PDB file of C-alpha atoms in Angstrom:
ATOM      1  CA  UNK A   1      -9.786   8.648  26.023  1.00 59.00           C
ATOM      2  CA  UNK A   2      -6.903   8.114  23.498  1.00 69.00           C
ATOM      3  CA  UNK A   3      -7.787   8.745  19.939  1.00 86.00           C
ATOM      4  CA  UNK A   4      -6.508   5.808  17.691  1.00 92.00           C
ATOM      5  CA  UNK A   5      -4.114   6.683  14.962  1.00 96.00           C
ATOM      6  CA  UNK A   6      -5.723   6.637  11.417  1.00 97.00           C
ATOM      7  CA  UNK A   7      -3.993   4.012   9.272  1.00 98.00           C
ATOM      8  CA  UNK A   8      -4.548   3.576   5.552  1.00 98.00           C
ATOM      9  CA  UNK A   9      -3.382   0.182   4.219  1.00 97.00           C
ATOM     10  CA  UNK A  10      -3.027   0.003   0.373  1.00 97.00           C
ATOM     11  CA  UNK A  11      -1.936  -2.650  -2.040  1.00 95.00           C
ATOM     12  CA  UNK A  12      -2.961  -4.240  -5.211  1.00 92.00           C
ATOM     13  CA  UNK A  13      -5.055  -7.429  -5.325  1.00 92.00           C
ATOM     14  CA  UNK A  14      -3.394 -10.763  -5.263  1.00 90.00           C
ATOM     15  CA  UNK A  15      -0.265 -11.616  -3.283  1.00 90.00           C
ATOM     16  CA  UNK A  16       0.238  -8.067  -2.198  1.00 92.00           C
ATOM     17  CA  UNK A  17      -3.110  -7.845  -0.654  1.00 95.00           C
ATOM     18  CA  UNK A  18      -2.652 -11.314   0.929  1.00 93.00           C
ATOM     19  CA  UNK A  19       0.446 -10.083   2.688  1.00 93.00           C
ATOM     20  CA  UNK A  20      -0.978  -6.919   3.895  1.00 94.00           C
ATOM     21  CA  UNK A  21      -3.991  -8.907   5.398  1.00 95.00           C
ATOM     22  CA  UNK A  22      -1.393 -10.763   7.432  1.00 94.00           C
ATOM     23  CA  UNK A  23      -1.225  -7.616   9.529  1.00 94.00           C
ATOM     24  CA  UNK A  24      -4.808  -8.158  10.479  1.00 94.00           C
ATOM     25  CA  UNK A  25      -4.097  -8.893  14.225  1.00 93.00           C
ATOM     26  CA  UNK A  26      -2.866  -5.309  14.651  1.00 91.00           C
ATOM     27  CA  UNK A  27      -5.897  -3.737  12.786  1.00 91.00           C
ATOM     28  CA  UNK A  28      -7.910  -3.293  15.909  1.00 87.00           C
ATOM     29  CA  UNK A  29      -5.249  -1.041  17.449  1.00 94.00           C
ATOM     30  CA  UNK A  30      -5.956   1.543  14.855  1.00 96.00           C
ATOM     31  CA  UNK A  31      -8.701   3.283  12.989  1.00 97.00           C
ATOM     32  CA  UNK A  32      -7.891   1.734   9.703  1.00 97.00           C
ATOM     33  CA  UNK A  33      -8.993   1.696   6.186  1.00 98.00           C
ATOM     34  CA  UNK A  34      -7.972  -0.672   3.276  1.00 97.00           C
ATOM     35  CA  UNK A  35      -7.484   0.605  -0.234  1.00 98.00           C
ATOM     36  CA  UNK A  36      -7.042  -2.029  -3.052  1.00 96.00           C
ATOM     37  CA  UNK A  37      -8.100  -2.776  -6.691  1.00 94.00           C
ATOM     38  CA  UNK A  38     -11.764  -3.567  -7.271  1.00 93.00           C
ATOM     39  CA  UNK A  39     -12.541  -7.082  -8.092  1.00 92.00           C
ATOM     40  CA  UNK A  40     -15.265  -9.461  -7.232  1.00 93.00           C
ATOM     41  CA  UNK A  41     -13.038 -10.897  -4.532  1.00 93.00           C
ATOM     42  CA  UNK A  42     -12.439  -7.449  -2.972  1.00 94.00           C
ATOM     43  CA  UNK A  43     -16.062  -6.481  -3.289  1.00 94.00           C
ATOM     44  CA  UNK A  44     -16.846  -9.631  -1.191  1.00 95.00           C
ATOM     45  CA  UNK A  45     -14.225  -8.650   1.293  1.00 95.00           C
ATOM     46  CA  UNK A  46     -15.941  -5.248   2.054  1.00 94.00           C
ATOM     47  CA  UNK A  47     -18.411  -7.099   4.193  1.00 95.00           C
ATOM     48  CA  UNK A  48     -15.450  -7.791   6.793  1.00 95.00           C
ATOM     49  CA  UNK A  49     -13.079  -4.756   6.309  1.00 96.00           C
ATOM     50  CA  UNK A  50     -13.621  -1.030   5.740  1.00 97.00           C
ATOM     51  CA  UNK A  51     -12.464  -0.786   2.083  1.00 97.00           C
ATOM     52  CA  UNK A  52     -12.144   1.482  -0.860  1.00 97.00           C
ATOM     53  CA  UNK A  53     -11.234   0.700  -4.484  1.00 97.00           C
ATOM     54  CA  UNK A  54      -9.040   1.873  -7.226  1.00 95.00           C
ATOM     55  CA  UNK A  55      -9.417   0.690 -10.825  1.00 92.00           C
ATOM     56  CA  UNK A  56      -7.434  -2.409 -11.643  1.00 87.00           C
ATOM     57  CA  UNK A  57      -4.767  -1.569 -14.325  1.00 75.00           C
ATOM     58  CA  UNK A  58      -2.339  -4.052 -15.736  1.00 72.00           C
ATOM     59  CA  UNK A  59       0.845  -2.639 -17.094  1.00 72.00           C
ATOM     60  CA  UNK A  60       0.892  -4.979 -20.154  1.00 75.00           C
ATOM     61  CA  UNK A  61      -1.700  -2.707 -21.857  1.00 79.00           C
ATOM     62  CA  UNK A  62       0.363   0.676 -21.858  1.00 83.00           C
ATOM     63  CA  UNK A  63      -2.256   2.908 -23.285  1.00 88.00           C
ATOM     64  CA  UNK A  64      -5.086   1.874 -21.214  1.00 88.00           C
ATOM     65  CA  UNK A  65      -2.763   1.520 -18.161  1.00 86.00           C
ATOM     66  CA  UNK A  66      -1.863   5.435 -18.499  1.00 90.00           C
ATOM     67  CA  UNK A  67      -5.424   6.383 -18.190  1.00 92.00           C
ATOM     68  CA  UNK A  68      -6.336   4.063 -15.430  1.00 90.00           C
ATOM     69  CA  UNK A  69      -3.047   4.936 -13.553  1.00 90.00           C
ATOM     70  CA  UNK A  70      -4.017   8.651 -13.934  1.00 94.00           C
ATOM     71  CA  UNK A  71      -7.605   8.090 -12.639  1.00 94.00           C
ATOM     72  CA  UNK A  72      -6.017   6.242  -9.750  1.00 94.00           C
ATOM     73  CA  UNK A  73      -3.866   9.110  -8.775  1.00 96.00           C
ATOM     74  CA  UNK A  74      -6.677  11.400  -8.656  1.00 97.00           C
ATOM     75  CA  UNK A  75      -8.964   8.853  -6.644  1.00 97.00           C
ATOM     76  CA  UNK A  76      -6.022   8.206  -4.232  1.00 97.00           C
ATOM     77  CA  UNK A  77      -5.830  12.013  -3.617  1.00 98.00           C
ATOM     78  CA  UNK A  78      -9.553  11.994  -2.988  1.00 98.00           C
ATOM     79  CA  UNK A  79      -9.481   8.965  -0.565  1.00 98.00           C
ATOM     80  CA  UNK A  80      -6.505  10.575   1.241  1.00 98.00           C
ATOM     81  CA  UNK A  81      -8.416  13.758   1.907  1.00 98.00           C
ATOM     82  CA  UNK A  82     -11.630  11.724   2.861  1.00 98.00           C
ATOM     83  CA  UNK A  83      -9.987   9.414   5.369  1.00 97.00           C
ATOM     84  CA  UNK A  84      -6.958  11.708   6.465  1.00 98.00           C
ATOM     85  CA  UNK A  85      -4.735   8.835   7.683  1.00 98.00           C
ATOM     86  CA  UNK A  86      -1.616   9.600   9.958  1.00 98.00           C
ATOM     87  CA  UNK A  87       0.230   6.571   8.395  1.00 98.00           C
ATOM     88  CA  UNK A  88       0.133   4.741   5.084  1.00 98.00           C
ATOM     89  CA  UNK A  89       1.246   1.209   5.016  1.00 97.00           C
ATOM     90  CA  UNK A  90       1.879  -0.722   1.882  1.00 97.00           C
ATOM     91  CA  UNK A  91       2.998  -3.944   0.560  1.00 93.00           C
ATOM     92  CA  UNK A  92       3.918  -2.412  -2.562  1.00 82.00           C
ATOM     93  CA  UNK A  93       2.922  -2.243  -6.292  1.00 85.00           C
ATOM     94  CA  UNK A  94       2.215   0.614  -8.607  1.00 85.00           C
ATOM     95  CA  UNK A  95      -1.198   0.961  -7.141  1.00 89.00           C
ATOM     96  CA  UNK A  96       0.306   2.267  -3.803  1.00 95.00           C
ATOM     97  CA  UNK A  97       3.027   4.615  -5.086  1.00 95.00           C
ATOM     98  CA  UNK A  98       0.777   7.702  -5.539  1.00 96.00           C
ATOM     99  CA  UNK A  99      -0.768   7.394  -2.224  1.00 97.00           C
ATOM    100  CA  UNK A 100       2.714   7.189  -0.651  1.00 98.00           C
ATOM    101  CA  UNK A 101       3.754  10.482  -2.203  1.00 98.00           C
ATOM    102  CA  UNK A 102       0.370  12.020  -1.336  1.00 98.00           C
ATOM    103  CA  UNK A 103       1.028  11.022   2.364  1.00 98.00           C
ATOM    104  CA  UNK A 104       4.544  12.647   2.221  1.00 98.00           C
ATOM    105  CA  UNK A 105       3.033  15.849   0.685  1.00 98.00           C
ATOM    106  CA  UNK A 106       0.879  16.040   3.779  1.00 98.00           C
ATOM    107  CA  UNK A 107       3.764  15.180   6.106  1.00 98.00           C
ATOM    108  CA  UNK A 108       2.404  11.740   6.993  1.00 98.00           C
ATOM    109  CA  UNK A 109       4.354   8.634   7.857  1.00 98.00           C
ATOM    110  CA  UNK A 110       4.959   6.026   5.150  1.00 98.00           C
ATOM    111  CA  UNK A 111       5.594   2.367   5.920  1.00 98.00           C
ATOM    112  CA  UNK A 112       6.802   0.230   2.963  1.00 97.00           C
ATOM    113  CA  UNK A 113       6.948  -3.566   3.375  1.00 95.00           C
ATOM    114  CA  UNK A 114       8.747  -4.988   0.408  1.00 92.00           C
ATOM    115  CA  UNK A 115       7.160  -8.035  -0.983  1.00 89.00           C
ATOM    116  CA  UNK A 116       8.014 -11.560   0.245  1.00 88.00           C
ATOM    117  CA  UNK A 117       8.744 -12.473  -3.307  1.00 88.00           C
ATOM    118  CA  UNK A 118      11.555 -10.156  -3.445  1.00 87.00           C
ATOM    119  CA  UNK A 119      14.745 -11.655  -2.020  1.00 88.00           C
ATOM    120  CA  UNK A 120      17.692 -10.473  -4.074  1.00 89.00           C
ATOM    121  CA  UNK A 121      16.531  -7.470  -6.254  1.00 91.00           C
ATOM    122  CA  UNK A 122      14.454  -4.328  -5.946  1.00 90.00           C
ATOM    123  CA  UNK A 123      11.029  -3.878  -7.780  1.00 90.00           C
ATOM    124  CA  UNK A 124       9.910  -0.539  -9.309  1.00 90.00           C
ATOM    125  CA  UNK A 125       7.627   0.578  -6.570  1.00 93.00           C
ATOM    126  CA  UNK A 126      10.136  -0.239  -3.825  1.00 94.00           C
ATOM    127  CA  UNK A 127      12.787   1.883  -5.720  1.00 95.00           C
ATOM    128  CA  UNK A 128      10.154   4.667  -6.023  1.00 96.00           C
ATOM    129  CA  UNK A 129       9.135   4.814  -2.366  1.00 97.00           C
ATOM    130  CA  UNK A 130      12.466   3.964  -0.662  1.00 97.00           C
ATOM    131  CA  UNK A 131      13.639   7.575  -0.696  1.00 98.00           C
ATOM    132  CA  UNK A 132      10.584   8.853   0.953  1.00 98.00           C
ATOM    133  CA  UNK A 133       9.651   6.027   3.355  1.00 98.00           C
ATOM    134  CA  UNK A 134       9.791   6.660   7.021  1.00 98.00           C
ATOM    135  CA  UNK A 135      10.110   2.800   7.671  1.00 98.00           C
ATOM    136  CA  UNK A 136      11.147   0.534   4.698  1.00 97.00           C
ATOM    137  CA  UNK A 137      10.722  -3.170   5.880  1.00 96.00           C
ATOM    138  CA  UNK A 138      12.277  -6.103   4.035  1.00 96.00           C
ATOM    139  CA  UNK A 139      11.372  -9.676   4.592  1.00 95.00           C
ATOM    140  CA  UNK A 140      14.685 -11.189   3.714  1.00 94.00           C
ATOM    141  CA  UNK A 141      18.013 -10.275   5.161  1.00 95.00           C
ATOM    142  CA  UNK A 142      19.594 -10.483   1.775  1.00 95.00           C
ATOM    143  CA  UNK A 143      17.486  -7.415   0.629  1.00 95.00           C
ATOM    144  CA  UNK A 144      19.456  -5.288   3.123  1.00 96.00           C
ATOM    145  CA  UNK A 145      22.211  -5.093   0.413  1.00 96.00           C
ATOM    146  CA  UNK A 146      19.673  -3.683  -2.049  1.00 96.00           C
ATOM    147  CA  UNK A 147      18.056  -1.343   0.491  1.00 97.00           C
ATOM    148  CA  UNK A 148      20.819  -0.472   3.058  1.00 97.00           C
ATOM    149  CA  UNK A 149      18.582   1.678   5.041  1.00 97.00           C
ATOM    150  CA  UNK A 150      15.824  -0.747   5.420  1.00 97.00           C
ATOM    151  CA  UNK A 151      14.876  -2.810   8.452  1.00 97.00           C
ATOM    152  CA  UNK A 152      14.727  -6.524   8.411  1.00 96.00           C
ATOM    153  CA  UNK A 153      11.537  -7.572   9.840  1.00 94.00           C
ATOM    154  CA  UNK A 154      11.149 -11.258   8.830  1.00 89.00           C
ATOM    155  CA  UNK A 155       8.342 -12.697   6.936  1.00 88.00           C
ATOM    156  CA  UNK A 156       4.762 -11.682   7.741  1.00 83.00           C
ATOM    157  CA  UNK A 157       3.228 -15.117   6.676  1.00 71.00           C
TER     158      UNK A 157
END
């Protein structure tokens, strides 16, 4: 019997999580686990999906954000050790960057899907993960100018 690959899917709440959930048709092919930020909506989603949570941290409060982001780095490391994924897939945001670097530290694959909302410029998380991503997917052909080694995958909506 073939053992399913372990896949960790990580994103912040909101549009990035919505995009990540568009991949649901392939979830059953893998032993998957979703990591996102804790909210009333994502707590409800745990009834349907295997899910763990990080602390929500908006960057518009810099002092609080530093502490929350630091906590999320530690929590990401612990979640990685607990689930031991073979692949980390993300639709981006600051929430996912530490997990991508942790995965590379353990020589695991990283797949970054650039946000649908980015059609002509890079975002911070994309710029940070691009150099280490095993597969970097853009949803707009125009983004191949921004990320030359990326793969155009079309939209996931």
